[in-house]
PDB file of C-alpha atoms in Angstrom:
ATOM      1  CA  UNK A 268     -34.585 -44.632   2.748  1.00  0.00           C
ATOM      2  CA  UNK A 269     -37.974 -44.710   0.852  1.00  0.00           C
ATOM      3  CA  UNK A 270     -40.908 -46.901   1.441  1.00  0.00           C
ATOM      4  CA  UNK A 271     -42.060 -48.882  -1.709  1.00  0.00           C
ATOM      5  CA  UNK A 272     -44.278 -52.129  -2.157  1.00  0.00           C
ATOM      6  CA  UNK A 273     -42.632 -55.755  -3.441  1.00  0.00           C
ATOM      7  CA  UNK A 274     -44.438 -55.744  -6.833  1.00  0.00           C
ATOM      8  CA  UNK A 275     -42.541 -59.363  -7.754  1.00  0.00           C
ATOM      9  CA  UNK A 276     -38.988 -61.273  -7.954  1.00  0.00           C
ATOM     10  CA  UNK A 277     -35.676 -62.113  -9.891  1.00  0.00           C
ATOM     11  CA  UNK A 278     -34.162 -64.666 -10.350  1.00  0.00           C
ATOM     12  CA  UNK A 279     -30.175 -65.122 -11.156  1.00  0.00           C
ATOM     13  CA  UNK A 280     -27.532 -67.450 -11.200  1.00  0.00           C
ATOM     14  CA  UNK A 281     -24.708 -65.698 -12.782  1.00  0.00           C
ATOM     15  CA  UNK A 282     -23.702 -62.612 -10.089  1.00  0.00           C
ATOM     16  CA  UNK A 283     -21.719 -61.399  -7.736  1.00  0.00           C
ATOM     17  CA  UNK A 284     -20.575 -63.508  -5.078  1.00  0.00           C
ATOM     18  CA  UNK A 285     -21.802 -61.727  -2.120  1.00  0.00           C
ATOM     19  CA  UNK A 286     -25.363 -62.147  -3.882  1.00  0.00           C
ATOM     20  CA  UNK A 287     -25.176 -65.698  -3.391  1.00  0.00           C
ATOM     21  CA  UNK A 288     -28.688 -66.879  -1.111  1.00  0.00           C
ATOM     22  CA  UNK A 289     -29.918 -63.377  -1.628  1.00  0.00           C
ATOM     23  CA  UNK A 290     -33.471 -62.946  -2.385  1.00  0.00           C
ATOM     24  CA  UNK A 291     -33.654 -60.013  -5.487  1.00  0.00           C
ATOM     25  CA  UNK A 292     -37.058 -58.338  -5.219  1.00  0.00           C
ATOM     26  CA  UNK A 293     -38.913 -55.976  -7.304  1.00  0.00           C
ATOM     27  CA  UNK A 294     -39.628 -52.925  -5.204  1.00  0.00           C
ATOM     28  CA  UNK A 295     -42.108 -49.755  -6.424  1.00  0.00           C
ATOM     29  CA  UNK A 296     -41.506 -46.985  -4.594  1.00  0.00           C
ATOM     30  CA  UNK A 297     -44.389 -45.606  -2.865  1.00  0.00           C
ATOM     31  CA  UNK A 298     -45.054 -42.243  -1.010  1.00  0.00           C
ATOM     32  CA  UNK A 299     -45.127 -43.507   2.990  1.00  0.00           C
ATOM     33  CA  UNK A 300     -48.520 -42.085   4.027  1.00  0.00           C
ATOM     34  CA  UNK A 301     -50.325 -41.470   0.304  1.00  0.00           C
ATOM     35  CA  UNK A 302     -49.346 -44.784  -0.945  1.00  0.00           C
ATOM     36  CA  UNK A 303     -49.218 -43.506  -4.377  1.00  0.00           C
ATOM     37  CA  UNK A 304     -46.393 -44.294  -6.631  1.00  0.00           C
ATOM     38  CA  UNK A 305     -43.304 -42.225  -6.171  1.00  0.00           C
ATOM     39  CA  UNK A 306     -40.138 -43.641  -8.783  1.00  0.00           C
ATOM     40  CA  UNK A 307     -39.246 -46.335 -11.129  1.00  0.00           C
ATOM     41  CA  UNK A 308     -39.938 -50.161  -9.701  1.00  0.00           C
ATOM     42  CA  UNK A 309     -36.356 -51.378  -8.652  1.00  0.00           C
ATOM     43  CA  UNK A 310     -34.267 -54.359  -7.399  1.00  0.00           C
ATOM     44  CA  UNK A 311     -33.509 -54.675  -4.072  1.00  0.00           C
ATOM     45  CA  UNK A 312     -31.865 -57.557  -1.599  1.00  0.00           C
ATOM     46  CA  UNK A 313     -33.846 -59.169   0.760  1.00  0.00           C
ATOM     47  CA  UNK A 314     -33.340 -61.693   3.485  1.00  0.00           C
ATOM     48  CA  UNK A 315     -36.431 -60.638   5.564  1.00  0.00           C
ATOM     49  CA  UNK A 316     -38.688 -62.652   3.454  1.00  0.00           C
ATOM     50  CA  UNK A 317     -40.731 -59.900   2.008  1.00  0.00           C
ATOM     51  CA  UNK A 318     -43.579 -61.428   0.206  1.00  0.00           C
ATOM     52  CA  UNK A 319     -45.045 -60.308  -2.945  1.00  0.00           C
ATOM     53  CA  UNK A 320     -47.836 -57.080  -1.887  1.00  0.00           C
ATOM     54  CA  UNK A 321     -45.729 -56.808   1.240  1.00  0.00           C
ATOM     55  CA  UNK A 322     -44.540 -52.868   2.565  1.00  0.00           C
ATOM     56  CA  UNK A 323     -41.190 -52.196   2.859  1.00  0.00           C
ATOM     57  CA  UNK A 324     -38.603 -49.962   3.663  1.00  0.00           C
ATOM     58  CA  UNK A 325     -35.876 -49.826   1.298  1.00  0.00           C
ATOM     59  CA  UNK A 326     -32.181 -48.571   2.190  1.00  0.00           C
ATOM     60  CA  UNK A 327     -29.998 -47.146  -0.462  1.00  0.00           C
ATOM     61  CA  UNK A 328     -26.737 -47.482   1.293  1.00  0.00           C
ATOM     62  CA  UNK A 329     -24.104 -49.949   0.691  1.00  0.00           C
ATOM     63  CA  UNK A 330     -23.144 -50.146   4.712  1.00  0.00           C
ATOM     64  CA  UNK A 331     -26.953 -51.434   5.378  1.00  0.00           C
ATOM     65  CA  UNK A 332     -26.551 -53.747   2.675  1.00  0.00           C
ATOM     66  CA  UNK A 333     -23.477 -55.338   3.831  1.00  0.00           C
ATOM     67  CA  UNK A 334     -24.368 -54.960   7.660  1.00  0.00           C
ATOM     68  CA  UNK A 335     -27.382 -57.175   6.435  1.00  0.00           C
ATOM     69  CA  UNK A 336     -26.544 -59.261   4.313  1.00  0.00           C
ATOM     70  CA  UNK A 337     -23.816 -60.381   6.442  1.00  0.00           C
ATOM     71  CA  UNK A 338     -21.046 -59.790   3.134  1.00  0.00           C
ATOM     72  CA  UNK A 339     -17.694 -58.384   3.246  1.00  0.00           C
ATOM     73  CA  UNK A 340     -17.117 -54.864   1.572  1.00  0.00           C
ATOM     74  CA  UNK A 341     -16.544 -55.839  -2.116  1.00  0.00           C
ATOM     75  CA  UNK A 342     -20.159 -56.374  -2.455  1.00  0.00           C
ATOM     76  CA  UNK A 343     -21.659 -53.790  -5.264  1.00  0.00           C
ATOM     77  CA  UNK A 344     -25.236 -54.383  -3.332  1.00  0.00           C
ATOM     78  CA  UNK A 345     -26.642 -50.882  -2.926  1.00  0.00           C
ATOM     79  CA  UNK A 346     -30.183 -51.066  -2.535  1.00  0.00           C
ATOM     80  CA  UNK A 347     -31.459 -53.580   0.968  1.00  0.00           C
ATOM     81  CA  UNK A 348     -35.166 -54.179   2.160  1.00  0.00           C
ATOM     82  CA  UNK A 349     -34.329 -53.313   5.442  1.00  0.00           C
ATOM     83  CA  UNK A 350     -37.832 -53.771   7.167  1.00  0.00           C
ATOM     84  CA  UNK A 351     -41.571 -54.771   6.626  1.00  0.00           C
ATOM     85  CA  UNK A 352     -43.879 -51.297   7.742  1.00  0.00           C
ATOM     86  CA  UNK A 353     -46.706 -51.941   9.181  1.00  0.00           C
ATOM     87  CA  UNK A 354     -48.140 -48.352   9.315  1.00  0.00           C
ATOM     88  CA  UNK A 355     -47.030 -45.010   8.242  1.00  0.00           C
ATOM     89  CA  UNK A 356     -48.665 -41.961   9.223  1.00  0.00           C
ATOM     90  CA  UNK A 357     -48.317 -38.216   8.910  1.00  0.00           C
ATOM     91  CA  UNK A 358     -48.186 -36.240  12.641  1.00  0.00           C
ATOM     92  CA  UNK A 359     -52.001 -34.503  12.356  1.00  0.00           C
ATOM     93  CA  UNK A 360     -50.275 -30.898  11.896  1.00  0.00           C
ATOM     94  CA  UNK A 361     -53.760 -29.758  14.343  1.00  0.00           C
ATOM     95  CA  UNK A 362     -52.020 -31.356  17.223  1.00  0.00           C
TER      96      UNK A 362
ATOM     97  CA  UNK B 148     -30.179 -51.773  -9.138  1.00  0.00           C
ATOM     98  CA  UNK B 149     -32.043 -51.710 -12.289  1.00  0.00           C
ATOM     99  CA  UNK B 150     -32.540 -53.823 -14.937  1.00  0.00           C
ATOM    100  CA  UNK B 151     -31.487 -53.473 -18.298  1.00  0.00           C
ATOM    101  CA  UNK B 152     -30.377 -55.017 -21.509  1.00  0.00           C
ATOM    102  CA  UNK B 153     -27.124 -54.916 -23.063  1.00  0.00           C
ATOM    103  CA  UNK B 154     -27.163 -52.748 -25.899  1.00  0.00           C
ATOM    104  CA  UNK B 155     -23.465 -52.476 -26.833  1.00  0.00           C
ATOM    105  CA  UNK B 156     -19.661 -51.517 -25.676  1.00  0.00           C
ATOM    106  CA  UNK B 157     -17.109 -49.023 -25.749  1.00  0.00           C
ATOM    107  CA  UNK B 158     -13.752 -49.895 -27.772  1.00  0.00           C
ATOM    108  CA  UNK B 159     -11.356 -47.454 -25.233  1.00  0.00           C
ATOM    109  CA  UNK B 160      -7.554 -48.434 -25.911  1.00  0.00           C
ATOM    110  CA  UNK B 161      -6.797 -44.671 -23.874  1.00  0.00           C
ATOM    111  CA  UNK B 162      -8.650 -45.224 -20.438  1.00  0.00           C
ATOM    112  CA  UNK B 163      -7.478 -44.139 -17.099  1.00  0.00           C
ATOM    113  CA  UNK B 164      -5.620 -46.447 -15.682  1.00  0.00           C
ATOM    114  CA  UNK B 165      -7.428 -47.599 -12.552  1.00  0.00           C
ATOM    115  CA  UNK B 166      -9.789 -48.578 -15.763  1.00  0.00           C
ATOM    116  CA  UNK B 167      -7.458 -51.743 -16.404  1.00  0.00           C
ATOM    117  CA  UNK B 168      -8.496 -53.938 -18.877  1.00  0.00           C
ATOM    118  CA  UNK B 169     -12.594 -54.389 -17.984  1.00  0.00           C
ATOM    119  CA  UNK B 170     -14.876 -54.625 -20.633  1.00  0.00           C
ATOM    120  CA  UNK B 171     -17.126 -51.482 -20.440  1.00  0.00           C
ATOM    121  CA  UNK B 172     -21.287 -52.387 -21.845  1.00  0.00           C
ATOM    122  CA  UNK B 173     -23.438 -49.980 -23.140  1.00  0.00           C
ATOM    123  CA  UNK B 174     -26.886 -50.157 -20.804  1.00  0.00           C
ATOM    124  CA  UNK B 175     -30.136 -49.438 -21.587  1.00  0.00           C
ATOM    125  CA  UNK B 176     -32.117 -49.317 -18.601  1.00  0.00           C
ATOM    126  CA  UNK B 177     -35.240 -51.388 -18.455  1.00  0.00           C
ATOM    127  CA  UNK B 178     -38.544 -51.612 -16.822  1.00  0.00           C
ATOM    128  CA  UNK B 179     -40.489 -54.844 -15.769  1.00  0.00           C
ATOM    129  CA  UNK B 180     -42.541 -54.683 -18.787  1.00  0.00           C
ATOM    130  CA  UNK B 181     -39.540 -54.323 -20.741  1.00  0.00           C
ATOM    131  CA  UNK B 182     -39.666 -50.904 -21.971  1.00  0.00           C
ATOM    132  CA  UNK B 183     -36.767 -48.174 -21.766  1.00  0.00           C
ATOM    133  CA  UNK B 184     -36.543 -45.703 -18.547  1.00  0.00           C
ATOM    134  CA  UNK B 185     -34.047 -43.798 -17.357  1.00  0.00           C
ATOM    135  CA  UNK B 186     -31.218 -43.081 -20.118  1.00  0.00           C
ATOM    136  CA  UNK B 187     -28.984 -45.519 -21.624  1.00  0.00           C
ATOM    137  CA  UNK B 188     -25.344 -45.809 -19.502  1.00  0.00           C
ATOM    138  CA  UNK B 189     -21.998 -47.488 -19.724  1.00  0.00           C
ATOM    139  CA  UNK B 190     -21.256 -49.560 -16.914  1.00  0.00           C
ATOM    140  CA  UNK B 191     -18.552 -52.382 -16.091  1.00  0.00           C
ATOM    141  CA  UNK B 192     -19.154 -55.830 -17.030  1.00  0.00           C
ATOM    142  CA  UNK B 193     -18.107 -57.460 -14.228  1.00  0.00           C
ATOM    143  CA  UNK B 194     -19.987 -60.722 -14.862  1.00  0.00           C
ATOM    144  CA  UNK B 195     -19.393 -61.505 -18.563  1.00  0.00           C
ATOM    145  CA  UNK B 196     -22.846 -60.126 -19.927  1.00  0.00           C
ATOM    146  CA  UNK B 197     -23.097 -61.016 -23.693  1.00  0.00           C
ATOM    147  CA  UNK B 198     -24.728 -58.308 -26.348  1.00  0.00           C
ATOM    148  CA  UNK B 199     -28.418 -58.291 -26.095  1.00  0.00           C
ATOM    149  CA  UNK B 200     -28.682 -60.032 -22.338  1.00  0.00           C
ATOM    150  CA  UNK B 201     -30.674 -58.390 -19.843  1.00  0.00           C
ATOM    151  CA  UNK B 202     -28.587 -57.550 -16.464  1.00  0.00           C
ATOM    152  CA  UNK B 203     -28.922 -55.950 -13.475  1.00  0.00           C
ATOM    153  CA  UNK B 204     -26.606 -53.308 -12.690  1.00  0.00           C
ATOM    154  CA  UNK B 205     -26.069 -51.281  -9.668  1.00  0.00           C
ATOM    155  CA  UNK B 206     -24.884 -47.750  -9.715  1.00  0.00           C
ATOM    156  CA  UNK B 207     -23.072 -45.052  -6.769  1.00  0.00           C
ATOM    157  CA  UNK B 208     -19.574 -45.870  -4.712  1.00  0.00           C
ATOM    158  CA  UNK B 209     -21.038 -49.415  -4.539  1.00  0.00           C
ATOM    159  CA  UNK B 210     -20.487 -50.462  -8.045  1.00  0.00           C
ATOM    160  CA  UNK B 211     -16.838 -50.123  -7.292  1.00  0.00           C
ATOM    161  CA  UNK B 212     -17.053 -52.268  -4.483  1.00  0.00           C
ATOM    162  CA  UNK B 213     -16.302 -55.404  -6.344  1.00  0.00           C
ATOM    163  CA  UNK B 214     -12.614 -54.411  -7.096  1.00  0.00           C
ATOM    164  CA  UNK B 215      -9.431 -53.999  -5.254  1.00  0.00           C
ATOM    165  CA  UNK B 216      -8.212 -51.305  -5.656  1.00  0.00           C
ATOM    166  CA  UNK B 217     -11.886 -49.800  -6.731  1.00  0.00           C
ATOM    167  CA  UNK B 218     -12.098 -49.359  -9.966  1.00  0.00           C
ATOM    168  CA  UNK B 219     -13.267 -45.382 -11.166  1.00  0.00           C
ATOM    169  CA  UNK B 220     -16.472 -46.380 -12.112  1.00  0.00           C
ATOM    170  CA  UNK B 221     -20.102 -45.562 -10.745  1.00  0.00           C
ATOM    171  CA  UNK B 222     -22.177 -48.505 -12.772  1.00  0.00           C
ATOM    172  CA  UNK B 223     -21.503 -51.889 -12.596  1.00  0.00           C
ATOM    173  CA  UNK B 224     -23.370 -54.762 -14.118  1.00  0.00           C
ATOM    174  CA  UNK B 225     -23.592 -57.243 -11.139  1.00  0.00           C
ATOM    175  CA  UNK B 226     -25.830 -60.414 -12.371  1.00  0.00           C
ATOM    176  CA  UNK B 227     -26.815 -61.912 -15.177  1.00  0.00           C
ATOM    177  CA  UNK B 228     -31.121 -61.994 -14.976  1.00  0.00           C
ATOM    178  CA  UNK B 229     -32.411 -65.566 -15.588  1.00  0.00           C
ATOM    179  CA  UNK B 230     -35.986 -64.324 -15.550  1.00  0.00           C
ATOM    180  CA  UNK B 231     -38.450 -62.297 -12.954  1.00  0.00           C
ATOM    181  CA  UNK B 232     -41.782 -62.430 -11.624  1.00  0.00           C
ATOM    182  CA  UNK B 233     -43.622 -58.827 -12.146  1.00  0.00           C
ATOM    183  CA  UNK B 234     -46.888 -57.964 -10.894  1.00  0.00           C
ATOM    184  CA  UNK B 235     -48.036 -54.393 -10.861  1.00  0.00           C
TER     185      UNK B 235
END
């Protein structure tokens, strides 16, 4: 999983049955605790109702995506907002 | 998944034949200002994308998802993008 920041949305008609009611987000990946821009912005399901700025982790499995979305296993959804962080830290190695 | 525009297809009369008879696009991959990443792809059309649209496609074991039995494929074109809302 990666965390990355909903940078915007997409809208379809024409797709995949299981994708029916499914919210397609624009997600930038984003280093957890630095925050700075880690990959190339991608698409990813959502039915948590991650709003536009929001923090999110993003699951690149198949099974979360069909766990979540409910959908049987012919769905080609890979990539599933799968929660909204509200904090990510790194363990102060002086501990 | 990715976006991307249509850029073309592959004629292949000798395919495996878990291949069947899909029509295979040439992708290149997009960003959301519309400029290439990544390197251009063939995936299965598996929602009728015409030359030149822009897609979404979705790539590992879960593009073959869609098909019983799965097809041999690891990119598969999955919706057809009516527009998108980008800001960086």
């Amino acid at each position: 999983m990666f965390t990355a920041v909903v940078k915007g949305s997409l809208t379809s008609t024409v797709k995949h049955a299981s994708m029916k009611g499914v919210r397609l987000m624009i997600v930038q990946p984003v280093d957890p605790v630095a925050g700075t821009n880690s990959g190339l912005p991608q698409i990813a399901a959502d039915v948590l109702g991650a709003g536009i700025g929001t923090r999110v982790l993003v699951s690149s499995d198949g099974r979360a995506a069909q766990d979540m979305l409910k959908m049987d296993k012919f769905s080609p959804v890979r990539l599933v907002i799968t929660a909204l962080v509200d904090d990510a830290a790194k363990m102060d190695s002086g501990a | 998944m990715y976006m991307a525009r249509v850029i073309g297809q592959v004629e292949a009369s000798m395919r495996a034949a878990g291949l069947g008879p899909h029509r295979l696009v040439v992708l290149q991959p997009l960003d959301f200002h519309e400029q290439p990443i990544r390197w251009t792809l063939i995936a299965v059309d598996l929602v009728g994308a015409a030359d030149g649209s822009l897609v979404a496609y979705e790539e590992g074991r879960e593009a073959a998802n869609p098909y019983d039995p799965p097809l041999p494929v690891d990119a598969c074109v999955v919706a057809l993008v009516d527009g998108y809302n980008y800001q960086p």
